[in-house]
CSV table of C-alpha atoms and ligand atoms in Angstrom, one decimal:
chain,number,residue,atom,x,y,z
W,1,MET,CA,23.9,-172.8,-219.6
W,2,ASP,CA,20.1,-173.4,-219.9
W,3,ARG,CA,19.4,-172.7,-216.2
W,4,TRP,CA,20.9,-169.2,-216.5
W,5,GLN,CA,18.6,-168.0,-219.3
W,6,ASN,CA,17.2,-164.6,-218.5
W,7,ARG,CA,18.8,-164.7,-215.0
W,8,VAL,CA,20.4,-161.4,-213.9
W,9,ALA,CA,24.2,-161.0,-213.9
W,10,VAL,CA,25.8,-157.9,-212.4
W,11,ILE,CA,29.3,-157.0,-213.6
W,12,SER,CA,31.3,-154.3,-211.9
W,13,GLY,CA,33.7,-152.5,-214.2
W,14,ALA,CA,31.9,-153.5,-217.4
W,15,SER,CA,33.0,-150.5,-219.4
W,16,SER,CA,36.3,-152.0,-220.7
W,17,GLY,CA,38.6,-155.0,-220.7
W,18,ILE,CA,37.7,-158.2,-218.8
W,19,GLY,CA,34.3,-156.8,-217.6
W,20,ALA,CA,33.2,-155.8,-221.1
W,21,ALA,CA,34.3,-159.2,-222.4
W,22,CYS,CA,32.3,-161.0,-219.7
W,23,ALA,CA,29.3,-158.8,-220.6
W,24,ARG,CA,29.5,-159.8,-224.2
W,25,LEU,CA,29.7,-163.5,-223.5
W,26,LEU,CA,27.0,-163.6,-220.9
W,27,VAL,CA,24.5,-161.5,-223.0
W,28,ALA,CA,25.2,-163.9,-225.9
W,29,ALA,CA,24.6,-166.9,-223.5
W,30,GLY,CA,21.1,-165.5,-222.7
W,31,LEU,CA,21.5,-163.8,-219.4
W,32,GLN,CA,20.3,-160.3,-218.5
W,33,VAL,CA,23.5,-158.3,-217.8
W,34,VAL,CA,23.8,-155.2,-215.7
W,35,GLY,CA,27.1,-153.4,-216.4
W,36,LEU,CA,28.3,-151.0,-213.6
W,37,ALA,CA,31.1,-148.5,-214.2
W,38,ARG,CA,31.9,-144.8,-213.9
W,39,ARG,CA,32.3,-144.1,-217.7
W,40,THR,CA,28.7,-144.1,-218.9
W,41,ASP,CA,29.8,-143.3,-222.5
W,42,ARG,CA,31.9,-146.5,-222.6
W,43,LEU,CA,28.9,-148.6,-221.2
W,44,GLU,CA,26.7,-147.1,-223.9
W,45,LYS,CA,29.4,-147.9,-226.6
W,46,LEU,CA,29.5,-151.5,-225.4
W,47,ARG,CA,25.7,-151.7,-225.6
W,48,GLN,CA,25.7,-150.3,-229.2
W,49,SER,CA,28.4,-152.9,-230.2
W,50,LEU,CA,26.2,-155.9,-229.2
W,51,PRO,CA,24.2,-157.7,-231.9
W,52,GLU,CA,20.8,-156.0,-232.2
W,53,ASP,CA,18.9,-159.0,-231.0
W,54,GLN,CA,20.9,-159.2,-227.8
W,55,ARG,CA,21.0,-155.5,-227.0
W,56,THR,CA,17.9,-155.4,-224.8
W,57,ARG,CA,19.5,-157.9,-222.4
W,58,PHE,CA,22.3,-155.4,-221.6
W,59,HIS,CA,21.4,-152.8,-218.9
W,60,GLN,CA,23.8,-150.1,-217.8
W,61,HIS,CA,24.1,-148.2,-214.5
W,62,THR,CA,26.6,-145.5,-213.7
W,63,CYS,CA,28.2,-146.5,-210.4
W,64,ASP,CA,31.5,-145.8,-208.6
W,65,VAL,CA,31.9,-149.0,-206.6
W,66,SER,CA,34.2,-147.2,-204.1
W,67,GLN,CA,31.2,-145.2,-202.9
W,68,GLU,CA,28.9,-147.4,-200.8
W,69,SER,CA,25.9,-145.1,-201.4
W,70,GLN,CA,26.3,-145.4,-205.2
W,71,VAL,CA,26.5,-149.2,-204.9
W,72,ASP,CA,23.3,-149.2,-202.7
W,73,ASN,CA,21.5,-147.1,-205.3
W,74,ALA,CA,22.6,-149.3,-208.2
W,75,PHE,CA,21.5,-152.5,-206.4
W,76,GLU,CA,18.2,-151.0,-205.3
W,77,TRP,CA,17.6,-150.1,-209.0
W,78,ILE,CA,18.4,-153.7,-210.1
W,79,GLU,CA,16.1,-155.2,-207.5
W,80,ARG,CA,13.3,-152.9,-208.6
W,81,GLU,CA,13.7,-153.1,-212.3
W,82,LEU,CA,15.0,-156.7,-212.8
W,83,GLY,CA,13.8,-158.5,-209.6
W,84,GLY,CA,17.1,-159.5,-208.0
W,85,ILE,CA,20.6,-160.7,-208.7
W,86,ASP,CA,21.6,-164.2,-209.7
W,87,VAL,CA,25.3,-163.8,-210.6
W,88,LEU,CA,27.8,-161.2,-209.5
W,89,ILE,CA,31.1,-160.6,-211.1
W,90,ASN,CA,33.3,-158.4,-208.9
W,91,ASN,CA,35.6,-157.1,-211.5
W,92,ALA,CA,36.1,-153.3,-211.1
W,93,GLY,CA,39.7,-152.6,-210.2
W,94,ILE,CA,42.5,-150.0,-210.5
W,95,VAL,CA,46.2,-150.0,-210.4
W,96,LEU,CA,48.4,-147.1,-209.2
W,97,GLY,CA,52.0,-147.8,-209.7
W,98,GLY,CA,55.0,-147.0,-207.5
W,99,GLN,CA,56.5,-148.1,-204.2
W,100,LEU,CA,54.0,-148.7,-201.3
W,101,ILE,CA,56.4,-147.1,-198.8
W,102,ASP,CA,56.6,-143.9,-200.8
W,103,MET,CA,53.1,-143.7,-202.1
W,104,PRO,CA,50.7,-141.1,-200.5
W,105,THR,CA,48.3,-143.0,-198.2
W,106,LYS,CA,45.4,-141.3,-200.0
W,107,ASP,CA,46.3,-143.2,-203.1
W,108,ILE,CA,46.7,-146.5,-201.3
W,109,GLY,CA,43.3,-145.9,-199.7
W,110,HIS,CA,41.8,-145.3,-203.1
W,111,ILE,CA,43.1,-148.7,-204.4
W,112,LEU,CA,41.8,-150.5,-201.3
W,113,GLN,CA,38.4,-148.7,-201.4
W,114,THR,CA,37.9,-149.7,-205.1
W,115,ASN,CA,39.4,-153.2,-205.4
W,116,LEU,CA,38.6,-154.4,-201.9
W,117,MET,CA,35.7,-152.4,-200.4
W,118,GLY,CA,33.9,-152.1,-203.8
W,119,SER,CA,33.9,-155.9,-204.0
W,120,ILE,CA,32.7,-156.2,-200.4
W,121,TYR,CA,29.8,-153.7,-200.9
W,122,CYS,CA,28.6,-155.5,-204.0
W,123,THR,CA,29.1,-159.0,-202.5
W,124,LYS,CA,27.0,-158.2,-199.4
W,125,LEU,CA,24.1,-156.9,-201.5
W,126,ALA,CA,24.2,-159.6,-204.1
W,127,ALA,CA,24.5,-162.4,-201.5
W,128,GLY,CA,21.6,-160.8,-199.6
W,129,SER,CA,19.4,-160.7,-202.8
W,130,MET,CA,20.2,-164.4,-203.5
W,131,ARG,CA,19.6,-165.6,-200.0
W,132,ARG,CA,16.3,-163.6,-199.6
W,133,ARG,CA,15.0,-165.2,-202.9
W,134,GLN,CA,16.6,-168.6,-202.0
W,135,VAL,CA,18.5,-168.6,-205.3
W,136,ALA,CA,21.5,-170.8,-205.8
W,137,GLY,CA,23.5,-167.9,-207.4
W,138,HIS,CA,27.1,-167.4,-208.2
W,139,LEU,CA,29.6,-164.9,-206.8
W,140,PHE,CA,32.8,-164.2,-208.8
W,141,PHE,CA,35.9,-162.4,-207.7
W,142,VAL,CA,38.2,-161.3,-210.5
W,143,ASN,CA,41.4,-161.4,-208.5
W,144,SER,CA,45.0,-161.8,-209.8
W,145,THR,CA,48.0,-164.0,-209.6
W,146,ALA,CA,49.3,-161.2,-207.3
W,147,GLY,CA,46.3,-162.0,-205.0
W,148,VAL,CA,47.4,-165.6,-204.7
W,149,ALA,CA,51.1,-165.2,-204.2
W,150,GLY,CA,50.9,-162.0,-202.1
W,151,TYR,CA,54.2,-160.8,-203.5
W,152,LYS,CA,55.4,-159.5,-206.8
W,153,PRO,CA,57.0,-162.0,-209.2
W,154,ASP,CA,59.4,-159.4,-210.5
W,155,PRO,CA,61.2,-157.3,-207.8
W,156,ALA,CA,62.2,-154.8,-210.5
W,157,ASP,CA,58.5,-154.1,-211.5
W,158,GLU,CA,56.9,-151.6,-209.1
W,159,SER,CA,53.6,-151.3,-211.0
W,160,LEU,CA,51.7,-153.6,-208.6
W,161,ASN,CA,53.3,-152.8,-205.2
W,162,ALA,CA,50.2,-151.1,-203.7
W,163,TYR,CA,47.7,-153.2,-205.8
W,164,THR,CA,49.0,-156.5,-204.5
W,165,PRO,CA,47.7,-156.1,-200.9
W,166,SER,CA,44.2,-155.2,-202.2
W,167,LYS,CA,44.1,-158.5,-204.2
W,168,PHE,CA,45.6,-160.6,-201.5
W,169,ALA,CA,42.9,-159.4,-199.1
W,170,LEU,CA,40.3,-160.3,-201.8
W,171,THR,CA,41.5,-163.9,-201.6
W,172,ALA,CA,40.6,-163.9,-197.9
W,173,VAL,CA,37.2,-162.2,-198.6
W,174,HIS,CA,36.4,-165.0,-201.1
W,175,GLU,CA,37.4,-167.8,-198.8
W,176,ILE,CA,35.5,-166.3,-195.8
W,177,CYS,CA,32.4,-165.8,-198.0
W,178,ARG,CA,32.6,-169.4,-199.2
W,179,GLN,CA,32.7,-170.7,-195.6
W,180,GLU,CA,30.0,-168.4,-194.3
W,181,LEU,CA,27.6,-169.4,-197.1
W,182,ILE,CA,28.2,-173.1,-196.3
W,183,GLN,CA,27.5,-172.4,-192.6
W,184,LYS,CA,24.2,-170.8,-193.6
W,185,GLY,CA,23.2,-173.8,-195.6
W,186,SER,CA,23.3,-171.8,-198.8
W,187,LYS,CA,23.9,-173.3,-202.3
W,188,ILE,CA,25.5,-170.1,-203.6
W,189,LYS,CA,28.7,-170.8,-205.5
W,190,THR,CA,31.9,-168.7,-205.2
W,191,THR,CA,34.7,-168.6,-207.7
W,192,SER,CA,38.0,-166.7,-207.7
W,193,ILE,CA,39.5,-166.0,-211.2
W,194,ASN,CA,43.2,-165.2,-211.0
W,195,PRO,CA,44.7,-164.0,-214.2
W,196,GLY,CA,48.3,-163.1,-214.9
W,197,TRP,CA,48.9,-160.3,-217.4
W,198,VAL,CA,45.9,-159.5,-219.6
W,199,ALA,CA,46.0,-157.0,-222.6
W,200,THR,CA,43.6,-154.4,-221.3
W,201,GLU,CA,43.7,-150.6,-220.5
W,202,ILE,CA,44.9,-151.3,-216.9
W,203,VAL,CA,48.3,-152.5,-218.2
W,204,PRO,CA,50.8,-149.8,-219.2
W,205,ASP,CA,51.9,-149.8,-222.8
W,206,GLU,CA,55.5,-150.2,-221.7
W,207,THR,CA,54.6,-153.5,-219.9
W,208,LYS,CA,52.6,-154.7,-222.9
W,209,ALA,CA,55.6,-154.0,-225.1
W,210,LYS,CA,57.9,-156.0,-222.8
W,211,LEU,CA,55.5,-158.9,-222.6
W,212,GLY,CA,55.0,-159.1,-226.4
W,213,GLU,CA,52.8,-162.0,-227.2
W,214,VAL,CA,53.1,-163.5,-223.7
W,215,ILE,CA,49.8,-162.0,-222.5
W,216,LEU,CA,46.2,-163.1,-222.1
W,217,GLN,CA,43.3,-161.5,-223.9
W,218,ALA,CA,40.2,-160.3,-222.0
W,219,ASP,CA,38.1,-163.0,-223.7
W,220,ASP,CA,40.3,-165.7,-222.2
W,221,VAL,CA,39.3,-164.6,-218.8
W,222,ALA,CA,35.6,-164.3,-219.8
W,223,GLN,CA,35.7,-167.9,-221.1
W,224,ALA,CA,36.9,-169.0,-217.6
W,225,VAL,CA,33.9,-167.3,-216.0
W,226,LEU,CA,31.6,-169.0,-218.5
W,227,TYR,CA,33.1,-172.4,-217.7
W,228,ALA,CA,32.6,-171.9,-213.9
W,229,LEU,CA,29.0,-170.9,-214.6
W,230,SER,CA,28.3,-173.9,-216.7
W,231,THR,CA,29.2,-176.5,-214.1
W,232,PRO,CA,26.3,-178.5,-212.8
W,233,PRO,CA,24.6,-177.3,-209.6
W,234,HIS,CA,26.5,-179.7,-207.3
W,235,ALA,CA,30.0,-178.8,-208.6
W,236,GLN,CA,31.9,-175.6,-207.8
W,237,VAL,CA,35.0,-174.3,-209.4
W,238,GLU,CA,36.7,-172.5,-206.6
W,239,GLN,CA,39.8,-171.1,-208.2
W,240,ILE,CA,41.0,-170.6,-211.8
W,241,THR,CA,44.5,-169.4,-212.3
W,242,LEU,CA,45.2,-168.3,-215.9
W,243,ARG,CA,48.5,-167.3,-217.3
W,244,ALA,CA,49.7,-166.8,-220.9
W,245,VAL,CA,51.9,-169.7,-222.0
W,246,GLY,CA,55.5,-168.6,-221.2
W,247,GLU,CA,54.6,-166.1,-218.4
W,248,TYR,CA,56.5,-166.5,-215.1
R,301,NDP,P1,40.4,-152.2,-217.4
R,301,NDP,O1,41.1,-151.0,-216.9
R,301,NDP,O2,40.1,-152.3,-218.8
R,301,NDP,O3,39.0,-152.3,-216.6
R,301,NDP,C1,38.8,-151.9,-215.3
R,301,NDP,C2,37.3,-151.7,-215.1
R,301,NDP,O4,37.1,-151.3,-213.7
R,301,NDP,C3,36.8,-150.6,-216.0
R,301,NDP,O5,35.6,-151.0,-216.5
R,301,NDP,C4,36.6,-149.4,-215.0
R,301,NDP,O6,35.5,-148.7,-215.4
R,301,NDP,C5,36.3,-150.2,-213.7
R,301,NDP,N1,36.5,-149.4,-212.5
R,301,NDP,C6,37.6,-148.9,-212.0
R,301,NDP,N2,37.3,-148.2,-210.9
R,301,NDP,C7,36.0,-148.2,-210.7
R,301,NDP,C8,35.1,-147.7,-209.8
R,301,NDP,N3,35.6,-146.9,-208.7
R,301,NDP,N4,33.8,-147.9,-209.9
R,301,NDP,C9,33.3,-148.7,-210.9
R,301,NDP,N5,34.1,-149.2,-211.8
R,301,NDP,C10,35.4,-149.0,-211.7
R,301,NDP,O7,41.3,-153.4,-216.8
R,301,NDP,P2,40.9,-155.0,-216.7
R,301,NDP,O8,39.8,-155.4,-217.5
R,301,NDP,O9,42.2,-155.7,-216.9
R,301,NDP,O10,40.6,-155.1,-215.1
R,301,NDP,C11,39.5,-155.8,-214.7
R,301,NDP,C12,39.9,-156.5,-213.4
R,301,NDP,O11,40.9,-157.5,-213.7
R,301,NDP,C13,40.6,-155.7,-212.3
R,301,NDP,O12,40.0,-156.0,-211.1
R,301,NDP,C14,42.0,-156.0,-212.4
R,301,NDP,O13,42.7,-155.9,-211.2
R,301,NDP,C15,41.9,-157.5,-212.8
R,301,NDP,N6,43.1,-158.1,-213.4
R,301,NDP,C16,43.6,-157.5,-214.5
R,301,NDP,C17,44.8,-158.0,-215.0
R,301,NDP,C18,45.5,-157.5,-216.2
R,301,NDP,O14,46.7,-157.8,-216.5
R,301,NDP,N7,44.8,-156.7,-217.1
R,301,NDP,C19,45.5,-159.2,-214.4
R,301,NDP,C20,44.9,-159.7,-213.2
R,301,NDP,C21,43.7,-159.1,-212.7
R,301,NDP,P3,35.3,-147.1,-215.2
R,301,NDP,O15,36.7,-146.5,-215.4
R,301,NDP,O16,34.4,-146.7,-216.4
R,301,NDP,O17,34.7,-146.8,-213.9
């Protein structure tokens, strides 16, 4: 991880769950980490919970990634204050349960605007920063097993019906970015992390109760990010699918 010392990692959705776990691990690994999220109080709580000697490496910026102008402002601030972006972890995401056919289109739009467009806004700006500075950076997409299969593993569970298309589209965004960067002669790496169920706030208590111990922890996903980052410059981890042992 030596080559990432003091390099700048931006994590969307760093205020809880997987994003917060990634922030903790990357700050401990010596990176400067910018956490983006809407809940400023939770970002501040995360900063306070870091060991004192690591705290100055965590920077927070309130940002709703579904709003392009807010993403623009956040990335302008990062360029100005920290000099550019070396790692992006597209992690911010929401779930609104229920059947796609019956759900108000406004709600479906909100999911797509956050999970898909939010990642596209951040990716374009981060890739731009890396290419301008000729940095061999790393773009991550925190996707989902739902984004790989494109359908729900359990027909009786409607919690992911409208979420699944947003993540399936993210699989395409990742692959297109990977190919475009190669065409441009860039050495920027891209990695999709596809977890099954993870014990975070996004998962309803009822689902957690059903899963019992067959569930990943946020730190398991953060460790996968760290592994992909630690590979040598010539090697790229394209996809990591993680499931709890025993999960279908
Ligand atoms: P959490 O609910 O704990 O985290 C979601 C994060 O996204 C929060 O930090 C939240 O911050 C942020 N977020 C949501 N909407 C926005 C927005 N408009 N702008 C900025 N930030 C936003 O759940 P997870 O940690 O589990 O989720 C992280 C990612 O992992 C998501 O993309 C999710 O789809 C994915 N994932 C999760 C799985 C699971 O089982 N938990 C399984 C597979 C994938 P705030 O509310 O403060 O804005």
